[in-house]
Amino acid sequence: MNILSSMYIDAHSHLDFYGKNIERAIKDINNNQILTLAMSMDIESYNKNKVYAKKSKYIKPCFGIHPWKAHEFKNRLTTLIPYIEESEIIGEIGLDFIWSEGSHTYTKQREVFYFILEESVKRNKVINLHTKGAEDEIYNALKKYDYSKAIIHWYSGDLKTLDKYINLGCYFTISVDLGYSDITNKILDRIPMERLLVETDGPEALEWVNGEYAYPSIIKDLVKKICNYKSLSLHELNKLIEDNYNSIMSL
């Protein structure tokens, strides 16, 4: 798809979370021309995203195994390779030491994450990363490969580790908690503008922040907030985000 035909870019969403509201969500994406990177939790959600993509030129299905789902795939890792090869962008993958079911899941999380990471690096894939509570470990994994073709999704760790990701050359999304979270403002201050992207994280993220169920066009409100915060015009910021997206895709 020609990125120039899209006015907005949502670099991390979970369309399958819309459930019975998916048709309305797809219509919203089409009407507002939102290039949407549709993250997957597992194979089932990836297949759903491929179905959604048939209804919208703006939806890009992305294959990944979320850390919460890692236990389902521990003993069948090689079966994931065809999906990794097929998907232009890999996500959502990573580690979660905050919201997972406990430390007993960490070994399985690591086995799945490191397998997909290595196979993705071999194929020079863009990777979309979940880093909750595992910011240092995931940084070290990327550093090992000297790999910066990575979008750090909704970073919320310490600023010292953020600086390490920045120095490595990673890209970052700002999400819908902007204006509600002091740490997000500080992160936005620190992220180089040439590596800034934005995301909605699906319908439930804003609901988690302020109780409001969100459709994809909420990305427009987020972009406006950043415009006001950075004193940029809508055209300037959308062009910047477009350039950043094209930049990481061409690394």
Coordinates of C-alpha atoms in Angstrom, one line a residue:
M1 CA 0.0 0.0 0.0
N2 CA 1.2 3.5 -0.8
I3 CA 1.7 5.2 2.6
L4 CA 0.9 8.6 1.0
S5 CA -2.7 7.6 0.6
S6 CA -3.0 7.4 4.4
M7 CA -3.4 10.5 6.6
Y8 CA -2.9 8.8 9.9
I9 CA -0.8 5.9 11.1
D10 CA -1.7 3.8 14.1
A11 CA 1.5 1.8 14.8
H12 CA 0.0 -0.6 17.3
S13 CA -3.6 -1.7 17.5
H14 CA -5.5 -4.9 18.4
L15 CA -8.4 -5.0 16.0
D16 CA -9.6 -8.4 17.2
F17 CA -10.4 -6.9 20.5
Y18 CA -13.3 -5.1 18.8
G19 CA -15.3 -8.3 18.7
K20 CA -18.8 -7.6 17.5
N21 CA -17.9 -4.0 16.9
I22 CA -15.2 -4.9 14.3
E23 CA -17.3 -3.8 11.2
R24 CA -17.8 -0.3 12.7
A25 CA -14.0 -0.2 13.5
I26 CA -13.1 -1.1 10.0
K27 CA -15.4 1.5 8.6
D28 CA -13.9 4.1 10.9
I29 CA -10.4 3.1 9.6
N30 CA -11.5 3.4 6.0
N31 CA -13.4 6.7 6.5
N32 CA -10.4 8.3 8.2
Q33 CA -7.7 6.7 6.1
I34 CA -5.8 5.3 9.1
L35 CA -2.9 3.0 8.2
T36 CA -3.3 0.4 11.0
L37 CA -0.7 -2.0 12.1
A38 CA -2.9 -4.8 13.4
M39 CA -1.0 -6.6 16.2
S40 CA -1.6 -10.3 17.0
M41 CA -1.7 -12.1 20.3
D42 CA -1.4 -15.5 18.6
I43 CA -2.1 -17.4 15.4
E44 CA -5.9 -17.1 15.8
S45 CA -5.8 -13.3 16.1
Y46 CA -3.3 -13.1 13.2
N47 CA -5.7 -15.0 10.9
K48 CA -8.5 -12.7 12.0
N49 CA -6.4 -9.7 11.1
K50 CA -5.8 -11.1 7.6
V51 CA -9.6 -11.4 7.2
Y52 CA -10.0 -7.8 8.3
A53 CA -7.3 -6.7 5.8
K54 CA -9.4 -8.0 3.0
K55 CA -12.0 -5.3 3.9
S56 CA -9.5 -2.4 4.1
K57 CA -6.4 -1.4 2.2
Y58 CA -5.3 0.4 5.4
I59 CA -5.0 -2.6 7.6
K60 CA -1.6 -4.4 7.8
P61 CA -1.8 -7.8 9.6
C62 CA 1.2 -8.3 11.9
F63 CA 2.1 -11.7 13.2
G64 CA 3.3 -12.2 16.8
I65 CA 2.9 -14.2 20.0
H66 CA 2.1 -11.9 22.9
P67 CA 3.9 -12.9 26.2
W68 CA 0.6 -13.7 27.8
K69 CA 0.1 -16.4 25.1
A70 CA 3.6 -17.7 25.1
H71 CA 2.8 -20.8 27.2
E72 CA 0.6 -22.1 24.3
F73 CA 3.5 -22.3 21.9
K74 CA 6.5 -23.3 24.0
N75 CA 6.9 -26.8 22.5
R76 CA 6.0 -25.9 18.9
L77 CA 8.2 -23.0 18.1
T78 CA 9.3 -24.1 14.6
T79 CA 5.7 -24.1 13.5
L80 CA 5.8 -20.3 13.8
I81 CA 8.4 -19.8 11.1
P82 CA 6.0 -19.7 8.1
Y83 CA 4.1 -16.9 9.9
I84 CA 7.2 -15.0 10.7
E85 CA 8.3 -15.3 7.0
E86 CA 4.9 -14.2 5.7
S87 CA 4.4 -11.1 7.9
E88 CA 6.1 -7.9 6.9
I89 CA 6.0 -6.7 10.6
I90 CA 6.3 -8.9 13.6
G91 CA 4.2 -8.0 16.6
E92 CA 3.2 -8.1 19.3
I93 CA 6.2 -9.9 20.9
G94 CA 8.2 -9.3 24.1
L95 CA 8.2 -10.0 27.8
D96 CA 5.9 -9.0 30.6
F97 CA 7.0 -9.2 34.2
I98 CA 4.3 -6.9 35.5
W99 CA 0.9 -8.0 34.1
S100 CA 1.6 -11.7 33.4
E101 CA 0.3 -14.4 35.7
G102 CA 3.6 -14.6 37.7
S103 CA 7.3 -15.5 37.6
H104 CA 6.4 -19.1 36.7
T105 CA 5.6 -17.9 33.2
Y106 CA 8.9 -16.2 32.6
T107 CA 10.8 -19.2 31.2
K108 CA 8.1 -19.9 28.6
Q109 CA 7.9 -16.2 27.8
R110 CA 11.6 -16.1 27.2
E111 CA 11.7 -19.2 25.0
V112 CA 9.0 -17.9 22.7
F113 CA 10.3 -14.3 22.6
Y114 CA 14.0 -15.2 22.0
F115 CA 13.0 -17.6 19.3
I116 CA 10.8 -15.1 17.4
L117 CA 13.3 -12.4 17.9
E118 CA 16.2 -14.4 16.4
E119 CA 14.1 -15.6 13.4
S120 CA 12.9 -12.0 12.8
V121 CA 16.4 -10.5 13.0
K122 CA 17.5 -13.2 10.4
R123 CA 14.8 -11.9 8.1
N124 CA 15.3 -8.2 8.8
K125 CA 11.8 -7.8 10.0
V126 CA 10.4 -4.7 11.8
I127 CA 9.5 -5.9 15.4
N128 CA 6.8 -4.4 17.6
L129 CA 7.8 -4.9 21.2
H130 CA 6.0 -5.3 24.6
T131 CA 8.5 -4.5 27.3
K132 CA 6.6 -4.2 30.6
G133 CA 8.9 -4.7 33.5
A134 CA 11.5 -6.3 31.2
E135 CA 12.9 -3.1 29.7
D136 CA 16.5 -3.9 30.5
E137 CA 16.4 -7.5 29.4
I138 CA 14.8 -6.7 26.0
Y139 CA 17.3 -3.8 25.5
N140 CA 20.1 -6.3 26.1
A141 CA 18.6 -8.7 23.6
L142 CA 18.4 -6.0 20.9
K143 CA 21.9 -4.8 21.8
K144 CA 23.3 -8.4 21.3
Y145 CA 22.1 -8.3 17.7
D146 CA 22.8 -4.5 17.3
Y147 CA 19.2 -4.4 16.0
S148 CA 17.3 -1.2 16.0
K149 CA 14.5 -2.1 13.5
A150 CA 12.2 -2.1 16.5
I151 CA 9.1 -0.2 17.6
I152 CA 9.0 0.0 21.4
H153 CA 5.3 -0.1 22.1
W154 CA 3.9 2.3 24.9
Y155 CA 7.2 2.5 26.8
S156 CA 6.7 3.1 30.5
G157 CA 10.0 2.1 32.1
D158 CA 12.7 4.3 33.6
L159 CA 14.3 7.1 31.6
K160 CA 17.8 5.7 31.9
T161 CA 16.8 2.6 30.1
L162 CA 14.8 4.6 27.6
D163 CA 18.0 6.5 26.7
K164 CA 19.7 3.2 26.0
Y165 CA 16.9 2.3 23.5
I166 CA 17.3 5.8 22.0
N167 CA 21.0 5.4 21.6
L168 CA 20.5 2.0 19.9
G169 CA 18.3 3.7 17.3
C170 CA 14.8 2.2 18.2
Y171 CA 11.5 3.8 17.4
F172 CA 8.7 4.5 19.9
T173 CA 5.0 4.9 20.1
I174 CA 3.2 7.4 22.3
S175 CA -0.3 6.1 23.3
V176 CA -3.6 7.3 24.5
D177 CA -2.5 8.0 28.1
L178 CA -0.8 11.3 27.0
G179 CA -2.2 14.0 29.1
Y180 CA -3.1 11.5 31.9
S181 CA 0.4 10.3 32.7
D182 CA 3.3 12.4 33.8
I183 CA 5.8 9.7 32.8
T184 CA 4.4 9.7 29.2
N185 CA 5.0 13.4 28.9
K186 CA 8.6 12.9 30.1
I187 CA 9.0 10.1 27.6
L188 CA 7.6 12.3 24.8
D189 CA 10.1 15.0 25.8
R190 CA 12.9 12.5 25.5
I191 CA 12.1 10.6 22.3
P192 CA 13.8 12.0 19.2
M193 CA 11.1 13.4 16.9
E194 CA 12.6 11.5 14.0
R195 CA 11.7 8.3 15.8
L196 CA 8.2 9.1 17.0
L197 CA 5.2 7.0 16.1
V198 CA 1.7 6.9 17.7
E199 CA -0.8 4.2 18.6
T200 CA -4.2 3.4 20.0
D201 CA -3.6 -0.2 21.3
G202 CA -7.2 -1.1 20.3
P203 CA -10.5 -0.3 21.9
E204 CA -9.7 -1.1 25.5
A205 CA -6.6 1.1 26.1
L206 CA -8.3 4.4 26.4
E207 CA -11.0 2.6 28.5
W208 CA -8.2 1.6 30.8
V209 CA -7.0 5.2 31.0
N210 CA -10.3 7.1 31.4
G211 CA -13.2 4.7 31.0
E212 CA -13.9 5.6 27.3
Y213 CA -14.3 2.8 24.8
A214 CA -12.3 4.0 21.7
Y215 CA -12.7 3.5 18.0
P216 CA -9.7 3.8 15.7
S217 CA -10.3 7.5 14.9
I218 CA -9.3 8.3 18.5
I219 CA -5.8 8.4 16.9
K220 CA -6.7 11.9 15.6
D221 CA -7.2 13.2 19.1
L222 CA -3.9 11.8 20.2
V223 CA -2.1 13.4 17.2
K224 CA -3.8 16.8 18.1
K225 CA -2.6 16.5 21.7
I226 CA 1.0 16.0 20.4
C227 CA 0.6 18.9 18.0
N228 CA -0.4 21.1 20.9
Y229 CA 2.4 19.8 23.2
K230 CA 5.1 20.2 20.5
S231 CA 3.7 23.3 18.9
L232 CA 3.4 21.6 15.5
S233 CA 0.7 21.8 12.9
L234 CA -1.3 18.8 12.0
H235 CA 0.3 18.6 8.6
E236 CA 3.8 18.8 10.1
L237 CA 3.2 16.1 12.6
N238 CA 1.5 13.7 10.2
K239 CA 4.3 14.2 7.7
L240 CA 6.8 13.6 10.4
I241 CA 5.1 10.3 11.5
E242 CA 4.8 9.2 7.9
D243 CA 8.5 9.9 7.3
N244 CA 9.4 8.0 10.5
Y245 CA 7.3 5.0 9.4
N246 CA 8.9 4.9 6.0
S247 CA 12.3 5.2 7.6
I248 CA 11.9 2.2 9.9
M249 CA 10.4 0.1 7.1
S250 CA 13.3 0.8 4.8
L251 CA 16.1 0.0 7.4

